């Protein structure tokens, strides 16, 4: 009974951690869209304090000169941007604690599946590197390439966590019945994941240019940003049609499943919903003057799409193992 509770506790904790990472991605998107990345010009403190100020009167009169000498030019205190970035950092610290707790809880798998334990521990190391990379983002004065690397590493962390939690439920996932799915479903889901990664890659290139445009416009006059968009933006926009129809096909096939497949049905609906929301957010960016609220939503949905696709792929893979295992009767009749 104790082991059962421990296994459930690990999975629950791991699921909370995954949700928290997605929340951090959302907050990071808000930071980037609002230009709040330098709301705290130093790291790990914020304006030299562990709790940032709420008013400029709490800073030295010559604070701009002080930070200019440290390499941070044009530092202007903005309480909204400062506390937005501070929330981003607090979220990162919270996730670090959750990752440590998840790794500690995974020790129960040392007897049954050591890979779960070792991968959980590896996430701790990767998150540590992610924390260092976060400091490098600030030190580089928000270089777009480092910001993109920071985001892509977050995507990898989520994928690794999803795999760990799914692997811990290997036996349960093997009971899923996928006989009703088309034989090409496994191939299509892998192609869909590849297309999503390509789309995210193109999206990061667009965001790097948008960051430069936003800085030039001081994060105002958003309706004019689109005039300077690169060619890759139009490729990214057109490719979304292929992404849409591919994932709707996957979602529809999962939704039509019957029997003991409620989890797969829900994943199918979630995948379709994420794709539709991502495209609607993208359309609003393209047609409605690049509203700030749409940027983090678009980024979050892109990451969610890959995460759901990856989970569907794992479920399909484990369920396929059962189908591939030949049936062996318990009683073999011997000929006389």
Coordinates of C-alpha atoms in Angstrom, one line a residue:
X1 CA 0.0 0.0 0.0
X2 CA 2.8 2.4 0.9
X3 CA 4.5 1.8 -2.5
X4 CA 1.2 2.5 -4.3
X5 CA 0.8 5.8 -2.5
X6 CA 4.5 6.6 -3.2
X7 CA 4.1 5.9 -7.0
X8 CA 0.9 8.0 -7.1
X9 CA 2.6 10.8 -5.2
X10 CA 5.6 10.8 -7.6
X11 CA 3.2 11.0 -10.6
X12 CA 1.2 13.8 -9.0
X13 CA 4.3 15.8 -8.2
X14 CA 5.7 15.3 -11.6
X15 CA 2.5 16.5 -13.2
X16 CA 2.4 19.6 -11.0
X17 CA 6.0 20.3 -12.1
X18 CA 5.1 20.0 -15.8
X19 CA 2.2 22.4 -15.3
X20 CA 4.6 24.8 -13.4
X21 CA 7.1 24.7 -16.3
X22 CA 4.4 25.6 -18.8
X23 CA 3.4 28.5 -16.4
X24 CA 7.0 29.7 -16.5
X25 CA 7.0 29.6 -20.3
X26 CA 3.8 31.7 -20.2
X27 CA 5.4 34.2 -17.8
X28 CA 8.6 34.2 -19.9
X29 CA 6.5 35.0 -22.9
X30 CA 4.8 37.9 -21.0
X31 CA 8.2 39.2 -20.0
X32 CA 9.4 39.1 -23.6
X33 CA 6.3 40.6 -25.1
X34 CA 6.2 43.5 -22.7
X35 CA 9.9 44.2 -22.9
X36 CA 10.3 43.5 -19.1
X37 CA 13.4 41.4 -19.5
X38 CA 15.6 44.2 -18.1
X39 CA 13.1 45.1 -15.5
X40 CA 15.7 43.7 -13.1
X41 CA 19.1 44.8 -14.6
X42 CA 21.1 42.6 -12.2
X43 CA 21.0 38.9 -11.3
X44 CA 20.3 37.1 -9.0
X45 CA 19.2 40.3 -7.1
X46 CA 17.0 42.9 -8.5
X47 CA 18.3 46.5 -8.3
X48 CA 20.7 45.1 -5.6
X49 CA 17.9 43.7 -3.4
X50 CA 16.3 40.3 -3.1
X51 CA 12.9 42.0 -3.0
X52 CA 12.7 44.6 -5.7
X53 CA 11.6 48.2 -5.0
X54 CA 8.1 49.4 -5.7
X55 CA 9.0 53.0 -6.3
X56 CA 11.9 54.9 -7.8
X57 CA 12.4 56.8 -4.5
X58 CA 13.7 53.6 -3.0
X59 CA 16.7 53.7 -5.4
X60 CA 19.8 56.0 -5.3
X61 CA 19.4 59.2 -7.3
X62 CA 22.3 58.1 -9.5
X63 CA 21.1 54.5 -10.1
X64 CA 21.1 55.0 -13.8
X65 CA 24.7 56.0 -13.8
X66 CA 25.6 53.1 -11.5
X67 CA 24.1 50.5 -13.8
X68 CA 25.5 52.2 -16.9
X69 CA 28.9 51.7 -15.4
X70 CA 28.1 48.0 -15.0
X71 CA 27.2 47.7 -18.7
X72 CA 23.4 48.3 -18.6
X73 CA 22.7 51.4 -20.5
X74 CA 19.4 53.3 -20.4
X75 CA 18.3 51.6 -17.3
X76 CA 15.0 53.1 -16.2
X77 CA 13.0 51.8 -13.3
X78 CA 9.5 50.7 -14.2
X79 CA 7.6 49.0 -11.3
X80 CA 5.4 46.9 -13.6
X81 CA 8.3 45.6 -15.7
X82 CA 10.4 45.1 -12.6
X83 CA 7.8 43.0 -10.8
X84 CA 6.9 41.1 -14.0
X85 CA 10.5 40.0 -14.3
X86 CA 10.6 39.3 -10.6
X87 CA 7.6 37.0 -10.9
X88 CA 9.5 35.2 -13.7
X89 CA 12.4 34.7 -11.4
X90 CA 10.2 33.5 -8.5
X91 CA 8.5 31.0 -10.9
X92 CA 11.9 29.7 -11.9
X93 CA 13.0 29.2 -8.3
X94 CA 9.7 27.4 -7.5
X95 CA 10.2 25.1 -10.4
X96 CA 13.8 24.4 -9.3
X97 CA 12.4 23.3 -5.9
X98 CA 9.7 21.1 -7.6
X99 CA 12.3 19.5 -9.9
X100 CA 14.4 18.6 -6.8
X101 CA 11.4 17.2 -5.0
X102 CA 10.5 15.2 -8.1
X103 CA 14.0 13.7 -8.4
X104 CA 13.9 12.8 -4.7
X105 CA 10.5 11.2 -5.0
X106 CA 11.7 9.1 -8.0
X107 CA 14.1 7.1 -5.8
X108 CA 11.2 4.6 -5.3
X109 CA 11.8 3.5 -8.9
X110 CA 15.4 2.4 -8.2
X111 CA 14.1 -1.2 -7.7
X112 CA 11.7 -1.3 -10.6
X113 CA 12.9 1.1 -13.3
X114 CA 16.2 2.9 -12.6
X115 CA 15.8 4.9 -15.8
X116 CA 13.0 6.9 -14.2
X117 CA 15.3 7.8 -11.3
X118 CA 18.3 8.7 -13.5
X119 CA 16.3 10.8 -15.9
X120 CA 14.7 12.6 -13.0
X121 CA 18.1 13.4 -11.6
X122 CA 19.3 14.6 -15.0
X123 CA 16.5 17.1 -15.2
X124 CA 17.9 18.7 -12.0
X125 CA 21.3 19.2 -13.8
X126 CA 19.6 20.6 -16.9
X127 CA 17.5 23.0 -14.8
X128 CA 20.7 24.1 -13.1
X129 CA 22.2 24.9 -16.5
X130 CA 18.9 26.6 -17.4
X131 CA 19.3 28.8 -14.3
X132 CA 22.8 29.8 -15.4
X133 CA 21.5 30.5 -18.9
X134 CA 18.9 32.8 -17.4
X135 CA 21.7 34.8 -15.8
X136 CA 23.5 34.9 -19.1
X137 CA 20.3 36.3 -20.7
X138 CA 20.5 39.3 -18.4
X139 CA 24.3 39.6 -18.7
X140 CA 24.0 39.7 -22.5
X141 CA 21.5 42.5 -22.3
X142 CA 18.8 40.3 -23.8
X143 CA 20.6 38.9 -26.9
X144 CA 17.9 37.2 -29.0
X145 CA 19.9 34.1 -29.7
X146 CA 20.5 33.4 -26.0
X147 CA 16.8 34.1 -25.2
X148 CA 15.8 31.6 -27.9
X149 CA 18.2 29.0 -26.5
X150 CA 16.7 29.6 -23.1
X151 CA 13.2 28.9 -24.4
X152 CA 14.2 25.8 -26.4
X153 CA 15.9 24.3 -23.3
X154 CA 12.6 24.8 -21.4
X155 CA 10.9 22.8 -24.2
X156 CA 13.4 20.0 -23.8
X157 CA 12.9 20.0 -20.0
X158 CA 9.2 19.6 -20.4
X159 CA 9.6 16.8 -22.9
X160 CA 12.0 14.9 -20.6
X161 CA 9.5 15.3 -17.6
X162 CA 6.6 14.1 -19.8
X163 CA 8.7 11.0 -20.7
X164 CA 9.6 10.3 -17.1
X165 CA 6.0 10.5 -15.9
X166 CA 4.7 8.5 -18.8
X167 CA 7.4 5.8 -18.4
X168 CA 6.5 5.5 -14.7
X169 CA 3.0 4.5 -15.9
X170 CA 4.3 2.1 -18.6
X171 CA 2.1 -0.8 -17.5
X172 CA -1.1 1.3 -17.5
X173 CA -0.4 2.8 -20.9
X174 CA 0.2 -0.7 -22.4
X175 CA -3.5 -1.4 -21.6
X176 CA -4.7 1.3 -24.1
X177 CA -6.4 -0.2 -27.1
X178 CA -5.2 1.4 -30.4
X179 CA -6.4 -1.3 -32.8
X180 CA -9.0 1.2 -34.2
X181 CA -6.3 3.7 -35.2
X182 CA -5.1 3.7 -38.8
X183 CA -1.8 1.9 -39.3
X184 CA -0.2 5.1 -40.4
X185 CA -1.1 6.9 -37.2
X186 CA 2.4 6.3 -35.6
X187 CA 4.1 7.7 -38.6
X188 CA 1.9 10.8 -38.8
X189 CA 2.4 11.6 -35.1
X190 CA 6.2 11.5 -35.6
X191 CA 5.9 13.7 -38.7
X192 CA 3.6 16.1 -36.8
X193 CA 6.2 16.4 -34.0
X194 CA 8.9 17.1 -36.6
X195 CA 6.8 19.8 -38.2
X196 CA 6.0 21.4 -34.9
X197 CA 9.8 21.7 -34.1
X198 CA 10.4 23.2 -37.5
X199 CA 7.5 25.6 -36.9
X200 CA 8.8 26.6 -33.5
X201 CA 12.3 27.1 -35.0
X202 CA 10.9 29.5 -37.6
X203 CA 8.8 31.1 -34.9
X204 CA 11.9 31.8 -32.8
X205 CA 13.6 33.4 -35.8
X206 CA 10.5 35.6 -36.2
X207 CA 10.6 36.5 -32.5
X208 CA 14.3 37.5 -32.7
X209 CA 13.5 40.0 -35.4
X210 CA 10.4 41.2 -33.6
X211 CA 12.5 41.8 -30.5
X212 CA 14.8 44.1 -32.5
X213 CA 11.8 45.9 -34.0
X214 CA 10.2 46.3 -30.6
X215 CA 13.3 47.8 -29.2
X216 CA 13.5 50.3 -32.1
X217 CA 9.9 51.3 -31.4
X218 CA 10.3 51.2 -27.6
X219 CA 7.6 48.6 -27.4
X220 CA 5.0 51.0 -28.7
X221 CA 3.3 51.6 -32.1
X222 CA 2.8 47.9 -32.5
X223 CA 0.6 48.3 -35.5
X224 CA 3.7 49.3 -37.5
X225 CA 5.9 46.4 -36.6
X226 CA 4.5 44.1 -39.3
X227 CA 5.9 46.4 -42.0
X228 CA 9.4 45.2 -41.1
X229 CA 8.7 41.5 -40.7
X230 CA 11.2 39.1 -42.5
X231 CA 10.3 36.6 -45.2
X232 CA 10.5 33.8 -42.7
X233 CA 7.3 35.2 -41.1
X234 CA 5.3 34.5 -44.2
X235 CA 6.7 31.0 -44.5
X236 CA 5.9 30.5 -40.8
X237 CA 2.3 31.7 -41.4
X238 CA 1.7 29.6 -44.5
X239 CA 3.1 26.4 -42.8
X240 CA 0.5 26.8 -40.1
X241 CA -2.1 25.5 -42.5
X242 CA -0.3 22.2 -42.8
X243 CA 0.1 22.1 -39.1
X244 CA -3.6 22.7 -38.6
X245 CA -4.9 19.9 -40.9
X246 CA -2.3 17.4 -39.7
X247 CA -3.1 17.8 -36.1
X248 CA -6.9 18.0 -36.6
X249 CA -6.6 14.6 -38.4
X250 CA -4.7 13.2 -35.4
X251 CA -7.2 14.7 -32.9
X252 CA -10.2 13.4 -34.8
X253 CA -8.8 9.8 -35.0
X254 CA -8.2 9.8 -31.3
X255 CA -11.6 11.3 -30.5
X256 CA -13.4 8.5 -32.4
X257 CA -11.7 5.8 -30.3
X258 CA -14.1 3.7 -28.2
X259 CA -13.5 1.4 -25.2
X260 CA -10.9 2.0 -22.6
X261 CA -9.4 5.1 -24.3
X262 CA -10.8 8.1 -22.6
X263 CA -7.3 9.4 -21.9
X264 CA -6.4 9.3 -25.6
X265 CA -9.7 10.9 -26.5
X266 CA -9.0 13.8 -24.1
X267 CA -5.5 14.1 -25.6
X268 CA -6.9 14.3 -29.1
X269 CA -9.3 17.1 -28.1
X270 CA -6.5 18.9 -26.2
X271 CA -4.2 18.7 -29.2
X272 CA -6.9 20.1 -31.6
X273 CA -7.8 22.9 -29.1
X274 CA -4.2 24.0 -28.7
X275 CA -3.6 24.1 -32.4
X276 CA -6.7 26.2 -33.0
X277 CA -5.9 28.6 -30.2
X278 CA -2.3 28.9 -31.4
X279 CA -3.4 29.8 -35.0
X280 CA -6.0 32.3 -33.7
X281 CA -3.3 34.0 -31.6
X282 CA -1.1 34.0 -34.7
X283 CA -3.8 35.5 -36.8
X284 CA -4.4 38.3 -34.2
X285 CA -0.7 39.1 -34.3
X286 CA -0.8 39.3 -38.1
X287 CA -4.0 41.2 -38.5
X288 CA -4.7 43.1 -35.3
X289 CA -1.6 45.1 -34.9
X290 CA 0.5 42.6 -32.9
X291 CA -1.4 42.8 -29.6
X292 CA 0.9 42.1 -26.6
X293 CA -1.5 39.6 -25.0
X294 CA -1.4 37.3 -28.1
X295 CA 2.4 36.8 -28.0
X296 CA 2.7 34.8 -24.8
X297 CA -0.5 32.8 -25.7
X298 CA 1.0 31.9 -29.1
X299 CA 4.3 30.9 -27.5
X300 CA 2.6 28.8 -24.8
X301 CA 0.3 27.0 -27.3
X302 CA 3.3 26.1 -29.5
X303 CA 5.0 24.5 -26.5
X304 CA 1.8 22.8 -25.4
X305 CA 1.3 21.4 -28.9
X306 CA 4.6 19.7 -28.9
X307 CA 4.2 18.4 -25.4
X308 CA 0.8 16.8 -26.2
X309 CA 2.1 15.3 -29.4
X310 CA 5.0 13.8 -27.5
X311 CA 2.7 12.3 -24.9
X312 CA 0.4 10.9 -27.6
X313 CA 3.5 9.4 -29.3
X314 CA 4.6 7.7 -26.0
X315 CA 1.1 6.4 -25.4
X316 CA 0.9 5.0 -28.9
X317 CA 4.4 3.5 -28.6
X318 CA 3.7 1.7 -25.3
X319 CA 0.2 0.5 -26.5
X320 CA 1.8 -0.8 -29.7
X321 CA 4.2 -3.0 -27.7
X322 CA 1.2 -5.0 -26.3
X323 CA -0.2 -5.4 -29.9
X324 CA 3.2 -6.6 -31.1
X325 CA 3.5 -9.2 -28.3
X326 CA 2.3 -12.6 -29.5
X327 CA -0.3 -14.3 -27.3
X328 CA 1.0 -17.3 -25.4
X329 CA -1.7 -19.5 -23.8
X330 CA -1.2 -20.4 -20.2
X331 CA -2.0 -24.1 -20.9
X332 CA -0.4 -25.9 -23.7
X333 CA -2.0 -29.2 -24.6
X334 CA 0.5 -31.9 -25.1
X335 CA -0.2 -34.6 -27.8
X336 CA -0.4 -38.1 -26.5

